[in-house]
């Protein structure tokens, strides 16, 4: 059976096209990218956001007891990259990374994610109205400031890349706050029969294809030839937080992803908060964090968190 | 399409006083040997269990060669990589039998990092009547020996022992996903996600690697080998691209152009190939990706010959399957002996067979509850929408924790072995 968290159905553009019925004709033809009629539905962007969150969490969770499967890690990383590309073209990516860059301490991250969720919607709406043209997306831009580990094995001419391990950050965020945004529109995106969504999604999808059509192959080529380097260099945390309590890590090692679950979120804070995925996202951005003063409410939330942690660990 | 009957379930649990399944019992690979006489299974706990087919007895002709446990041994132990601070699982990823050359059986078994060559031999006689040792094995004082005798081989209960003859390690940075034995019986290949290592069976240290090659992008990659047995390193990063070596030793790439209208965030993941198998006649190649099985003609690289939908009803659930990681499940596929039928697994303990000639397909279930021993398996059906008939299962009721990833088909006969989590099911064709 599906775990609770999978009750909702993600009806993204590709699947809509596949299951949405027979009118594939018009949507299959790529539409002009700068078409003013293009709308980014909130539900789609929320779906995409949650997919991004999920992927980032997977990349962290996989650095566990056993060495993760390279293939799986690469596929997840590629999914993140695809989302990044699309979000950059929509202009939402810049806003998110700026918001993240503004946050420094965990308390600020807490604030930032709430702000981020609201801004995502606002940005989407703004983009729609302004008919914003896509910002050019540069793959190499993400890699500024990062180095990938390269290990030469057997004196091979080609270098093999060793996976750079992500240093786990102590869990300081509750999942409730960052989930509140995307999940706020639950009913909307459970309904994949809605024709409006279908049409919008199909249109976006074809546009994405149009822009990616020519570039897709080249991008694939580049991605593959530098896969190891890109993936593992990119996800190295630039400013690692203090190392976590190993006991805590052990506790969290078998937390299943059901904490994403809408129901659980609504019933209160999860007892096993994880590092927010935006910490990882922050490492993807090339901006350094700037100082920001923290709010008192966030501090008290943290204290409460610490208290709960003590109870779990201490007892 | 054959009817299947004579369901024989062999419970793979070794904990006699437990009935529930432990994770160590989860079967991770199944493989018939080249004659079909032996069936090897590897599990997550690093154990190998070998089943042997009974000789057909004249008195009970309807019990046509059932499989019984022949040998059990611990192949791999868990290890710890101190450098990376990570465990190395003892789970057996693949078992390959070597062609039989003498009375003993040889197989290669591998976990993520180490390949081992095991010799399985029978002992049904033991020498008795040593001069220098008495029956308990204690040494006798030579001065007490007055006569000499020749030790005699006395029959004893059959003992099957497995000994590790070679250990091939420290050659893979990533997880070994397949091994393949060369027809010259001297070399074999192990592959992980990025590297192909060619080993000599006799030499276990690194100097014995006669050729190592790292996968780069297929279009820039050329490699010449001199071996005749096609070997299949898999390339998971690029859609629909895998490499193989044909008799002339060139590497070819097979790629199907992407259909832009069905592109989604999951397109790459679901088109990632999880298994590749050559047909027995060597003319075709079968690939398994998440939703389909494709048969390719080796002469035609740009599109597959045949495409079969395994469980297309999952296409609308890809996000959920991504969330619970099921989308990364690596299903295997297998040919029957005559290459006319292909088989692969699915969820809910279902497995599917496709007849390439009649184009008919069937869904069967491997479960104790739904099939009695020696009963003909009833075809199952998944209901995709609308009204559900009585025997159908709706997509939402499927149990995604019950997945059939590993299956194998007897080389000549219609006998299949299906691994359903910790249970092994062996199905045979109905005897008329």
XYZ file of C-alpha atoms in Angstrom:
747
model
C 0.000 0.000 0.000
C 1.079 3.546 -0.432
C 2.349 5.159 2.717
C 0.099 7.855 3.982
C 2.073 10.589 2.407
C 1.372 9.341 -1.062
C -2.361 9.706 -1.027
C -2.115 12.833 -2.981
C -1.578 12.442 -6.662
C 0.936 14.455 -8.491
C -0.550 15.290 -11.792
C 2.337 16.929 -13.447
C 2.371 17.939 -17.043
C 3.820 14.778 -18.474
C 1.358 12.564 -16.768
C -1.487 14.805 -17.646
C -0.500 14.460 -21.223
C -0.356 10.737 -20.869
C -3.569 10.215 -19.021
C -5.527 13.273 -19.760
C -7.207 11.988 -22.817
C -6.906 12.127 -26.502
C -6.428 15.768 -27.290
C -2.725 15.524 -27.564
C -2.562 17.150 -30.932
C -2.292 20.834 -30.171
C -0.228 20.411 -27.065
C 2.290 18.187 -28.751
C 3.368 20.949 -31.022
C 5.774 23.176 -29.174
C 4.359 26.566 -28.419
C 6.444 29.714 -28.647
C 8.255 30.193 -25.429
C 7.512 33.834 -24.971
C 3.818 33.377 -25.450
C 1.955 35.748 -23.240
C -0.824 33.266 -22.820
C 1.429 31.044 -20.776
C 0.331 30.877 -17.169
C 2.116 29.231 -14.339
C -0.603 27.800 -12.200
C -0.027 27.945 -8.490
C -0.832 24.331 -8.101
C 1.762 23.336 -10.622
C 4.431 25.404 -8.984
C 3.522 23.998 -5.617
C 3.689 20.503 -6.971
C 7.023 21.284 -8.437
C 8.195 22.769 -5.190
C 7.217 19.707 -3.244
C 8.973 17.550 -5.778
C 12.070 19.627 -5.275
C 11.799 19.304 -1.511
C 11.357 15.585 -1.813
C 14.351 15.211 -4.039
C 16.607 17.200 -1.789
C 15.563 15.194 1.209
C 16.254 12.009 -0.660
C 19.701 13.150 -1.437
C 20.358 13.732 2.212
C 18.699 10.625 3.526
C 20.664 8.519 1.183
C 23.873 9.429 2.914
C 23.205 6.937 5.569
C 24.716 3.758 6.833
C 25.241 2.100 3.511
C 26.856 3.706 0.568
C 24.098 5.019 -1.635
C 23.466 3.724 -5.084
C 25.170 5.925 -7.626
C 22.493 5.504 -10.220
C 19.748 6.539 -7.872
C 21.672 9.543 -6.618
C 22.352 10.701 -10.128
C 18.750 10.316 -11.192
C 17.542 12.294 -8.212
C 20.166 14.941 -8.835
C 19.083 15.188 -12.440
C 15.511 15.643 -11.339
C 16.589 18.482 -9.090
C 18.479 19.990 -11.963
C 15.485 19.774 -14.248
C 13.378 21.556 -11.687
C 16.053 24.159 -11.210
C 16.162 24.795 -14.919
C 12.469 25.204 -15.168
C 12.275 27.389 -12.108
C 15.058 29.544 -13.383
C 13.227 30.048 -16.614
C 10.176 31.064 -14.639
C 12.200 33.411 -12.551
C 11.175 31.753 -9.318
C 14.580 30.256 -8.759
C 16.299 33.603 -8.318
C 13.820 34.678 -5.729
C 14.240 31.512 -3.766
C 17.995 31.597 -3.711
C 17.989 35.218 -2.687
C 15.681 34.462 0.176
C 17.895 31.610 1.244
C 20.993 33.699 0.961
C 19.463 36.206 3.304
C 19.081 33.624 5.987
C 22.039 32.789 8.095
C 21.214 31.140 11.376
C 18.727 28.333 11.630
C 16.155 30.623 13.080
C 16.449 32.751 10.034
C 16.059 29.784 7.833
C 12.859 29.109 9.612
C 11.601 32.521 8.723
C 12.973 32.418 5.262
C 11.164 29.292 4.269
C 7.824 30.712 5.228
C 8.609 33.841 3.365
C 9.842 31.756 0.508
C 6.648 29.840 0.185
C 4.590 32.966 0.093
C 6.947 34.585 -2.314
C 6.861 31.684 -4.639
C 3.203 32.237 -5.231
C 3.629 35.977 -5.454
C 6.509 35.611 -7.820
C 4.557 33.290 -9.966
C 1.722 35.725 -10.164
C 4.082 38.584 -10.853
C 5.822 36.644 -13.550
C 2.567 35.948 -15.186
C 1.498 39.535 -15.224
C 4.801 40.921 -16.288
C 5.144 38.383 -19.052
C 8.621 37.884 -17.720
C 11.094 36.505 -20.129
C 13.206 33.660 -18.884
C 16.562 34.352 -17.369
C 19.302 32.403 -19.020
C 20.272 29.394 -17.054
C 23.886 28.555 -16.749
C 24.904 25.203 -15.485
C 28.408 26.285 -14.733
C 27.135 29.135 -12.587
C 26.063 26.708 -9.939
C 29.483 25.309 -9.643
C 31.265 28.486 -8.767
C 32.975 28.186 -5.521
C 32.728 24.410 -5.399
C 35.254 21.800 -5.984
C 34.566 18.212 -6.650
C 36.668 15.472 -5.277
C 38.496 13.592 -7.913
C 40.193 10.383 -7.115
C 42.447 8.783 -9.628
C 42.319 5.052 -9.322
C 44.768 2.643 -10.829
C 46.585 5.424 -12.494
C 43.803 5.622 -14.996
C 43.921 8.508 -17.346
C 40.293 9.175 -16.695
C 39.628 10.289 -13.184
C 36.965 8.670 -11.171
C 35.011 10.753 -8.821
C 34.613 9.757 -5.244
C 31.419 10.792 -3.631
C 31.897 13.718 -1.346
C 29.936 12.942 1.740
C 27.473 15.453 2.907
C 28.198 16.453 6.438
C 24.915 16.087 8.226
C 23.595 19.192 9.845
C 21.954 18.986 13.186
C 18.225 19.000 12.789
C 16.999 22.291 13.951
C 13.968 22.963 11.910
C 10.561 21.643 12.260
C 9.051 20.389 9.126
C 5.779 22.024 9.867
C 6.701 25.505 8.845
C 8.137 24.781 5.490
C 5.466 22.366 4.569
C 2.687 24.741 5.389
C 3.184 26.552 2.142
C 3.107 23.830 -0.445
C 0.505 21.823 1.314
C -1.776 24.722 1.832
C -3.472 23.987 -1.428
C -4.108 20.346 -0.868
C -7.470 19.909 -2.494
C -6.444 21.752 -5.600
C -3.764 19.454 -6.787
C -5.338 16.229 -5.746
C -7.820 16.745 -8.440
C -6.221 15.786 -11.665
C -9.432 15.696 -13.638
C -9.560 19.462 -13.706
C -9.380 20.535 -17.280
C -7.966 23.937 -16.543
C -4.959 22.433 -14.879
C -4.579 19.971 -17.662
C -4.476 22.616 -20.302
C -2.078 24.825 -18.438
C 0.215 21.986 -17.609
C 0.253 20.680 -21.114
C 1.094 24.075 -22.420
C 3.924 24.560 -19.985
C 5.229 21.165 -20.712
C 5.359 21.752 -24.417
C 7.100 25.043 -23.871
C 9.604 23.422 -21.646
C 10.168 20.871 -24.327
C 10.580 23.469 -26.963
C 13.292 25.232 -25.090
C 14.885 22.037 -23.993
C 14.480 20.316 -27.272
C 17.636 21.516 -28.876
C 19.454 22.056 -25.661
C 18.244 18.877 -24.135
C 20.555 16.643 -26.057
C 23.540 18.840 -25.491
C 22.699 19.244 -21.876
C 22.381 15.558 -21.521
C 25.759 15.122 -23.082
C 27.353 17.593 -20.759
C 25.540 16.263 -17.804
C 26.674 12.771 -18.471
C 30.220 13.553 -19.183
C 30.532 15.497 -15.993
C 27.992 13.677 -14.005
C 30.110 12.698 -11.086
C 31.793 16.013 -10.884
C 28.629 18.027 -11.174
C 26.556 16.018 -8.839
C 28.923 15.598 -6.026
C 30.698 18.845 -6.365
C 27.452 20.707 -6.368
C 26.070 19.118 -3.281
C 29.023 19.715 -1.090
C 27.964 22.021 1.673
C 29.939 25.185 1.552
C 29.455 26.193 5.137
C 29.019 23.073 7.140
C 27.170 23.383 10.391
C 28.526 21.808 13.566
C 28.535 18.018 13.478
C 25.431 16.364 14.815
C 25.013 14.175 17.802
C 25.533 10.642 16.501
C 22.786 9.400 18.704
C 20.398 11.771 17.051
C 21.471 10.662 13.631
C 20.842 7.096 14.560
C 17.406 7.993 15.761
C 16.584 9.648 12.519
C 18.082 7.041 10.315
C 14.893 5.110 10.008
C 12.429 7.909 9.938
C 10.305 7.211 6.942
C 9.225 9.958 4.608
C 5.740 9.986 6.039
C 6.593 13.133 7.871
C 5.839 14.918 4.648
C 2.368 13.756 5.161
C -0.231 16.446 5.164
C -2.140 14.856 7.990
C 0.861 14.609 10.222
C 1.819 18.167 9.560
C -1.589 19.448 10.413
C -1.799 17.529 13.645
C 1.253 19.256 14.989
C 4.949 19.364 14.891
C 6.690 16.164 14.130
C 8.838 14.835 16.900
C 11.666 14.125 14.536
C 12.508 17.243 12.670
C 15.098 16.980 9.999
C 17.357 19.466 8.473
C 15.311 21.484 6.122
C 15.953 20.736 2.493
C 16.553 24.384 1.916
C 19.821 24.021 3.687
C 20.870 21.899 0.814
C 19.369 24.316 -1.642
C 21.366 27.041 -0.024
C 24.475 25.166 -0.831
C 23.390 25.100 -4.437
C 23.244 28.822 -4.688
C 26.408 30.668 -5.246
C 25.552 33.482 -2.934
C 27.151 33.638 0.434
C 24.823 34.063 3.350
C 24.415 37.548 4.689
C 23.746 38.484 8.236
C 20.258 38.895 9.469
C 18.915 39.433 12.892
C 16.871 36.636 14.300
C 13.442 36.961 15.695
C 12.551 36.122 19.245
C 9.741 33.813 18.298
C 12.048 31.667 16.259
C 14.393 31.404 19.192
C 11.660 30.160 21.426
C 10.663 27.629 18.806
C 14.214 26.417 18.767
C 14.309 26.133 22.519
C 11.177 24.097 22.441
C 12.781 21.912 19.809
C 15.860 21.437 21.892
C 13.703 20.531 24.826
C 11.919 17.904 22.842
C 15.188 16.579 21.533
C 16.470 16.218 25.034
C 13.442 14.240 25.972
C 13.861 11.898 23.067
C 17.556 11.449 23.424
C 17.860 11.707 27.158
C 15.246 9.147 28.046
C 0.628 -19.304 -23.482
C 1.191 -22.162 -21.110
C -0.871 -22.796 -18.105
C 1.197 -23.053 -15.023
C 0.642 -25.573 -12.303
C 2.446 -27.630 -9.769
C 3.116 -24.660 -7.588
C 5.873 -25.492 -5.243
C 6.808 -23.016 -2.663
C 10.087 -23.244 -0.908
C 10.361 -21.076 2.111
C 13.772 -19.583 2.268
C 13.775 -18.857 5.976
C 16.580 -20.434 7.921
C 15.363 -19.462 11.342
C 13.541 -22.571 12.354
C 11.836 -21.119 15.338
C 10.609 -18.040 13.579
C 7.850 -17.788 11.096
C 8.010 -14.193 10.140
C 10.279 -12.904 7.466
C 13.435 -11.201 8.493
C 15.112 -8.783 6.205
C 18.102 -11.030 5.802
C 15.884 -13.572 4.087
C 14.881 -11.297 1.284
C 15.974 -12.966 -1.904
C 18.127 -10.703 -3.993
C 18.971 -12.892 -6.964
C 17.978 -16.184 -8.592
C 19.795 -18.064 -11.293
C 19.500 -21.448 -12.978
C 22.695 -23.106 -14.072
C 23.223 -23.929 -17.724
C 21.518 -27.320 -17.539
C 18.723 -26.248 -15.259
C 19.640 -28.910 -12.773
C 20.640 -26.378 -10.156
C 18.972 -23.209 -9.019
C 20.897 -20.745 -6.914
C 19.408 -17.967 -4.824
C 21.216 -15.213 -3.004
C 19.692 -13.189 -0.235
C 20.166 -9.968 1.619
C 21.963 -11.718 4.443
C 24.775 -12.781 2.167
C 23.729 -16.409 1.970
C 23.539 -18.577 -1.097
C 21.079 -21.441 -1.239
C 21.408 -23.913 -4.073
C 18.499 -26.141 -5.045
C 18.902 -29.291 -7.037
C 16.325 -30.925 -9.169
C 15.318 -34.385 -8.158
C 15.926 -37.095 -10.639
C 12.683 -38.043 -12.260
C 11.386 -41.140 -10.632
C 9.485 -43.745 -12.480
C 7.156 -44.445 -9.623
C 5.888 -40.909 -9.368
C 5.875 -39.482 -12.835
C 3.625 -36.588 -11.931
C 6.202 -35.239 -9.547
C 8.433 -34.214 -12.308
C 11.698 -33.214 -10.837
C 11.063 -31.010 -7.872
C 13.747 -28.794 -6.493
C 15.199 -29.448 -3.082
C 17.837 -27.689 -1.084
C 21.218 -28.939 -2.118
C 23.640 -26.610 -0.426
C 23.592 -23.565 1.774
C 26.513 -21.366 2.592
C 27.379 -17.920 3.744
C 28.922 -16.253 0.760
C 29.515 -12.704 1.916
C 29.760 -11.016 5.258
C 28.992 -7.395 5.992
C 32.024 -5.195 5.937
C 32.794 -1.708 6.980
C 34.608 0.781 4.830
C 36.548 2.745 7.385
C 37.681 5.337 4.931
C 34.189 6.398 3.971
C 32.609 5.384 7.246
C 30.015 3.344 5.432
C 28.824 -0.206 5.618
C 29.270 -2.563 2.737
C 26.193 -4.693 2.489
C 26.527 -8.422 2.314
C 23.531 -8.659 0.033
C 24.189 -10.879 -2.957
C 23.576 -8.856 -6.070
C 24.257 -11.490 -8.666
C 25.097 -15.138 -9.046
C 26.468 -16.603 -12.219
C 27.201 -20.250 -12.770
C 30.285 -21.350 -14.571
C 29.797 -24.071 -17.150
C 30.431 -27.424 -15.581
C 33.792 -28.945 -16.308
C 34.018 -31.710 -13.738
C 32.037 -33.180 -10.922
C 32.124 -30.002 -8.911
C 29.987 -26.944 -9.541
C 31.394 -23.474 -9.664
C 29.586 -20.211 -9.286
C 30.458 -16.579 -8.956
C 28.595 -14.583 -6.369
C 28.968 -10.893 -5.762
C 27.885 -8.242 -3.360
C 28.435 -4.535 -3.922
C 32.187 -4.724 -3.842
C 33.571 -8.244 -3.912
C 33.170 -11.156 -6.283
C 33.818 -14.650 -5.001
C 34.317 -17.899 -6.819
C 32.720 -20.800 -4.969
C 33.267 -24.457 -5.541
C 30.431 -26.731 -4.575
C 31.384 -30.344 -4.363
C 29.879 -33.523 -3.092
C 31.423 -35.885 -0.750
C 29.810 -39.239 -0.238
C 32.798 -41.295 0.772
C 35.321 -40.920 3.443
C 38.557 -42.705 3.958
C 38.821 -45.010 6.898
C 41.679 -47.012 8.230
C 44.459 -44.557 8.493
C 47.692 -45.837 9.873
C 48.806 -42.815 11.767
C 45.433 -41.661 12.982
C 42.809 -43.600 14.789
C 39.121 -43.266 14.125
C 38.766 -40.252 16.388
C 41.453 -38.441 14.524
C 44.032 -38.576 17.249
C 47.490 -39.360 16.178
C 48.918 -42.703 17.060
C 52.359 -43.182 18.315
C 54.317 -44.586 15.396
C 56.081 -47.002 17.651
C 52.804 -48.753 18.412
C 52.072 -49.522 14.814
C 52.861 -53.066 13.936
C 51.035 -53.541 10.671
C 50.250 -51.357 7.719
C 46.957 -51.173 6.010
C 45.576 -49.316 3.078
C 42.859 -46.828 3.941
C 39.554 -47.692 2.369
C 36.878 -45.346 1.132
C 33.679 -46.024 2.940
C 30.345 -44.586 1.907
C 28.916 -41.886 4.056
C 25.912 -39.618 3.985
C 26.120 -37.214 1.155
C 27.741 -34.006 2.192
C 27.762 -30.983 -0.025
C 30.412 -28.518 0.810
C 31.123 -25.109 -0.572
C 34.545 -23.597 -0.495
C 35.627 -20.190 -1.611
C 38.290 -20.611 -4.195
C 38.932 -17.034 -5.180
C 38.081 -13.640 -3.858
C 38.145 -10.712 -6.266
C 37.972 -7.439 -4.431
C 39.006 -3.799 -4.338
C 38.215 -3.065 -7.918
C 34.969 -1.160 -7.764
C 34.257 2.256 -6.408
C 30.549 1.897 -6.975
C 28.159 -0.985 -6.533
C 28.708 -4.038 -8.671
C 25.509 -4.592 -10.573
C 26.372 -7.483 -12.840
C 28.869 -10.203 -13.539
C 29.232 -12.192 -16.688
C 31.351 -15.199 -17.507
C 33.229 -15.538 -20.728
C 32.856 -18.613 -22.836
C 36.561 -19.240 -22.661
C 36.023 -20.072 -19.007
C 39.078 -18.140 -18.090
C 37.786 -14.673 -17.648
C 34.764 -12.868 -16.405
C 33.577 -9.320 -16.165
C 32.192 -7.357 -13.293
C 30.512 -4.047 -13.853
C 29.405 -1.222 -11.671
C 27.756 2.005 -12.702
C 30.881 3.448 -14.161
C 33.418 0.758 -14.676
C 33.901 -2.535 -16.393
C 36.524 -4.805 -14.918
C 37.808 -7.810 -16.720
C 39.207 -10.498 -14.495
C 41.140 -13.622 -15.003
C 39.601 -16.361 -12.890
C 42.966 -17.523 -11.766
C 44.321 -14.216 -10.592
C 42.635 -12.368 -7.791
C 44.872 -9.469 -7.127
C 44.661 -6.287 -9.022
C 47.420 -7.095 -11.400
C 45.168 -9.730 -12.774
C 42.876 -7.173 -14.291
C 43.706 -7.420 -17.901
C 41.626 -4.494 -18.871
C 39.723 -1.875 -17.006
C 37.685 0.717 -18.692
C 35.667 3.540 -17.293
C 32.413 4.386 -18.935
C 32.293 7.787 -20.430
C 29.633 9.119 -22.673
C 28.726 6.428 -25.141
C 29.159 8.588 -28.195
C 32.768 9.287 -27.398
C 33.510 5.841 -26.152
C 35.094 3.128 -28.165
C 36.556 -0.030 -26.897
C 37.826 -3.125 -28.573
C 37.676 -6.505 -26.967
C 38.603 -9.833 -28.312
C 36.071 -11.959 -26.567
C 33.190 -13.636 -28.198
C 30.695 -13.799 -25.402
C 28.667 -10.625 -25.344
C 28.872 -8.891 -22.039
C 26.554 -6.271 -20.857
C 27.696 -3.329 -18.860
C 24.760 -1.142 -18.163
C 24.788 2.566 -18.457
C 22.124 4.046 -16.232
C 22.764 7.713 -16.760
C 21.789 8.185 -20.304
C 18.377 7.296 -21.437
C 18.141 4.118 -23.402
C 21.808 3.771 -23.881
C 23.628 0.681 -23.002
C 26.695 -0.889 -24.397
C 27.331 -4.381 -25.458
C 30.012 -6.209 -27.274
C 29.165 -8.174 -30.338
C 31.438 -10.836 -31.782
C 33.660 -8.342 -33.500
C 34.255 -6.583 -30.241
C 32.759 -3.211 -30.985
C 30.563 -1.424 -28.559
C 27.228 -0.364 -29.892
C 24.653 1.962 -28.490
C 20.972 1.519 -28.657
C 18.869 4.550 -28.166
C 15.255 5.300 -28.726
C 14.459 8.931 -29.388
C 12.519 10.576 -26.636
C 8.895 11.384 -27.197
C 8.561 15.054 -26.240
C 4.853 14.877 -25.653
C 5.193 12.543 -22.719
C 8.093 14.257 -21.094
C 7.830 14.923 -17.383
C 10.190 15.295 -14.476
C 10.206 11.547 -14.178
C 10.945 10.743 -17.790
C 14.578 10.110 -17.201
C 14.015 7.959 -14.181
C 11.443 5.716 -15.760
C 13.483 5.246 -18.880
C 16.540 4.233 -16.921
C 17.281 0.654 -17.798
C 17.186 -1.810 -14.959
C 18.063 -5.021 -16.765
C 19.470 -6.171 -20.063
C 19.366 -9.727 -21.376
C 20.498 -11.244 -24.598
C 18.208 -13.779 -26.202
C 19.454 -17.335 -26.256
C 19.913 -17.234 -29.993
C 22.003 -14.103 -29.667
C 19.966 -12.109 -32.162
C 17.908 -10.012 -29.823
C 18.368 -7.925 -26.756
C 15.732 -7.265 -24.155
C 15.764 -4.230 -21.905
C 13.616 -3.469 -18.900
C 12.837 0.035 -17.807
C 10.358 1.007 -15.166
C 7.169 0.671 -17.159
C 8.038 -1.367 -20.216
C 10.028 -4.238 -21.626
C 11.577 -3.719 -25.030
C 13.010 -6.223 -27.451
C 15.718 -4.907 -29.729
C 17.167 -6.355 -32.873
C 20.927 -6.221 -32.602
C 21.104 -4.928 -36.132
C 18.796 -2.029 -35.478
C 19.907 0.524 -32.981
C 17.478 3.352 -33.445
C 14.295 1.805 -32.186
C 13.128 -1.343 -30.507
C 11.501 -4.190 -32.338
C 8.811 -4.698 -29.762
C 7.611 -2.798 -26.745
C 5.474 -4.351 -24.035
C 3.693 -2.418 -21.334
C 4.235 -4.053 -18.008
C 2.159 -1.858 -15.728
C 1.273 1.283 -17.574
C -1.407 2.076 -15.000
C 1.425 3.294 -12.796
C 2.147 6.159 -15.136
C -0.284 8.380 -13.300
C 1.281 7.582 -9.957
C 4.860 8.388 -10.655
C 5.121 11.110 -8.052
C 3.925 8.832 -5.294
C 6.229 6.134 -6.504
C 9.055 8.623 -6.514
C 8.280 9.580 -2.959
C 8.311 6.039 -1.638
C 11.324 5.191 -3.775
C 9.522 2.507 -5.727
C 10.350 4.305 -8.922
C 13.944 3.206 -8.421
C 13.084 -0.478 -8.191
C 15.214 -2.493 -10.535
C 13.099 -5.146 -12.167
C 14.735 -7.935 -14.079
C 13.508 -9.568 -17.239
C 14.096 -12.993 -18.648
C 13.727 -14.998 -21.860
C 12.389 -18.498 -22.065
C 14.553 -21.165 -23.646
C 13.179 -20.708 -27.132
C 13.068 -16.884 -26.953
C 9.375 -16.904 -27.687
C 8.196 -15.714 -24.292
C 9.564 -13.004 -22.062
C 8.798 -12.512 -18.417
C 9.227 -9.774 -15.891
C 7.968 -8.859 -12.449
C 5.693 -6.172 -11.122
C 4.105 -5.165 -7.815
C 1.634 -6.939 -5.595
C 3.598 -10.122 -6.247
C 2.443 -10.044 -9.825
C 4.609 -11.098 -12.694
C 3.911 -10.804 -16.357
C 4.586 -12.979 -19.356
C 4.463 -11.858 -22.949
C 4.260 -14.248 -25.843
C 6.143 -12.628 -28.681
C 4.470 -14.705 -31.334
C 0.829 -14.582 -30.350
C 1.166 -11.171 -28.722
C -0.826 -12.426 -25.817
C 0.167 -11.571 -22.296
C -0.799 -12.775 -18.867
C -0.470 -11.517 -15.331
C 0.105 -14.092 -12.634
C 0.518 -13.841 -8.923
C 3.033 -15.519 -6.668
C 1.384 -15.828 -3.333
C 0.462 -18.519 -0.912
C -2.959 -17.187 -0.184
C -4.149 -17.055 -3.700
C -2.889 -20.307 -5.070
C -2.911 -23.801 -3.735
C -0.037 -26.111 -4.450
C -0.377 -27.899 -7.740
C -3.206 -25.680 -8.778
C -3.205 -23.884 -12.049
C -2.433 -20.238 -11.591
C -5.281 -17.968 -12.280
C -4.599 -14.959 -14.444
C -4.920 -11.682 -12.597
C -6.040 -8.350 -13.817
C -5.529 -4.840 -12.614
C -8.458 -2.574 -13.055
C -7.486 0.842 -14.247
C -10.571 2.839 -13.737
C -14.302 2.767 -13.660
C -16.020 -0.339 -12.524
C -14.004 -3.018 -10.937
C -14.978 -6.552 -11.663
C -15.045 -9.151 -8.967
C -11.618 -10.642 -9.437
C -9.848 -7.527 -10.425
C -7.628 -5.434 -8.282
C -7.684 -1.699 -8.425
C -4.488 0.207 -8.813
C -4.835 1.805 -5.422
C -5.057 -1.568 -3.728
C -1.774 -2.792 -5.060
C 0.785 -3.618 -2.437
C 3.983 -1.888 -3.453
C 6.038 -3.571 -0.805
C 5.467 -6.883 -2.532
C 7.557 -6.596 -5.620
C 8.931 -9.289 -7.841
C 12.291 -8.053 -8.978
C 14.087 -11.312 -9.602
C 12.929 -14.092 -11.850
C 14.651 -16.751 -13.881
C 13.606 -19.284 -16.491
C 14.911 -22.804 -16.899
C 17.186 -22.970 -19.954
C 15.188 -25.675 -21.747
C 11.955 -26.357 -19.977
C 9.018 -24.311 -18.864
C 10.044 -23.983 -15.283
C 10.340 -20.574 -13.718
C 11.644 -19.417 -10.386
C 10.153 -16.265 -8.955
C 11.460 -14.499 -5.873
C 8.757 -12.725 -3.914
C 10.492 -10.912 -1.064
C 11.628 -13.775 1.137
C 9.827 -16.574 -0.633
C 10.908 -18.509 -3.654
C 8.223 -19.821 -5.943
C 8.905 -22.408 -8.571
C 6.289 -22.926 -11.215
C 6.257 -25.693 -13.741
C 4.325 -26.234 -16.858
C 1.241 -28.322 -16.538
C 1.777 -31.963 -17.231
C -0.841 -33.218 -19.595
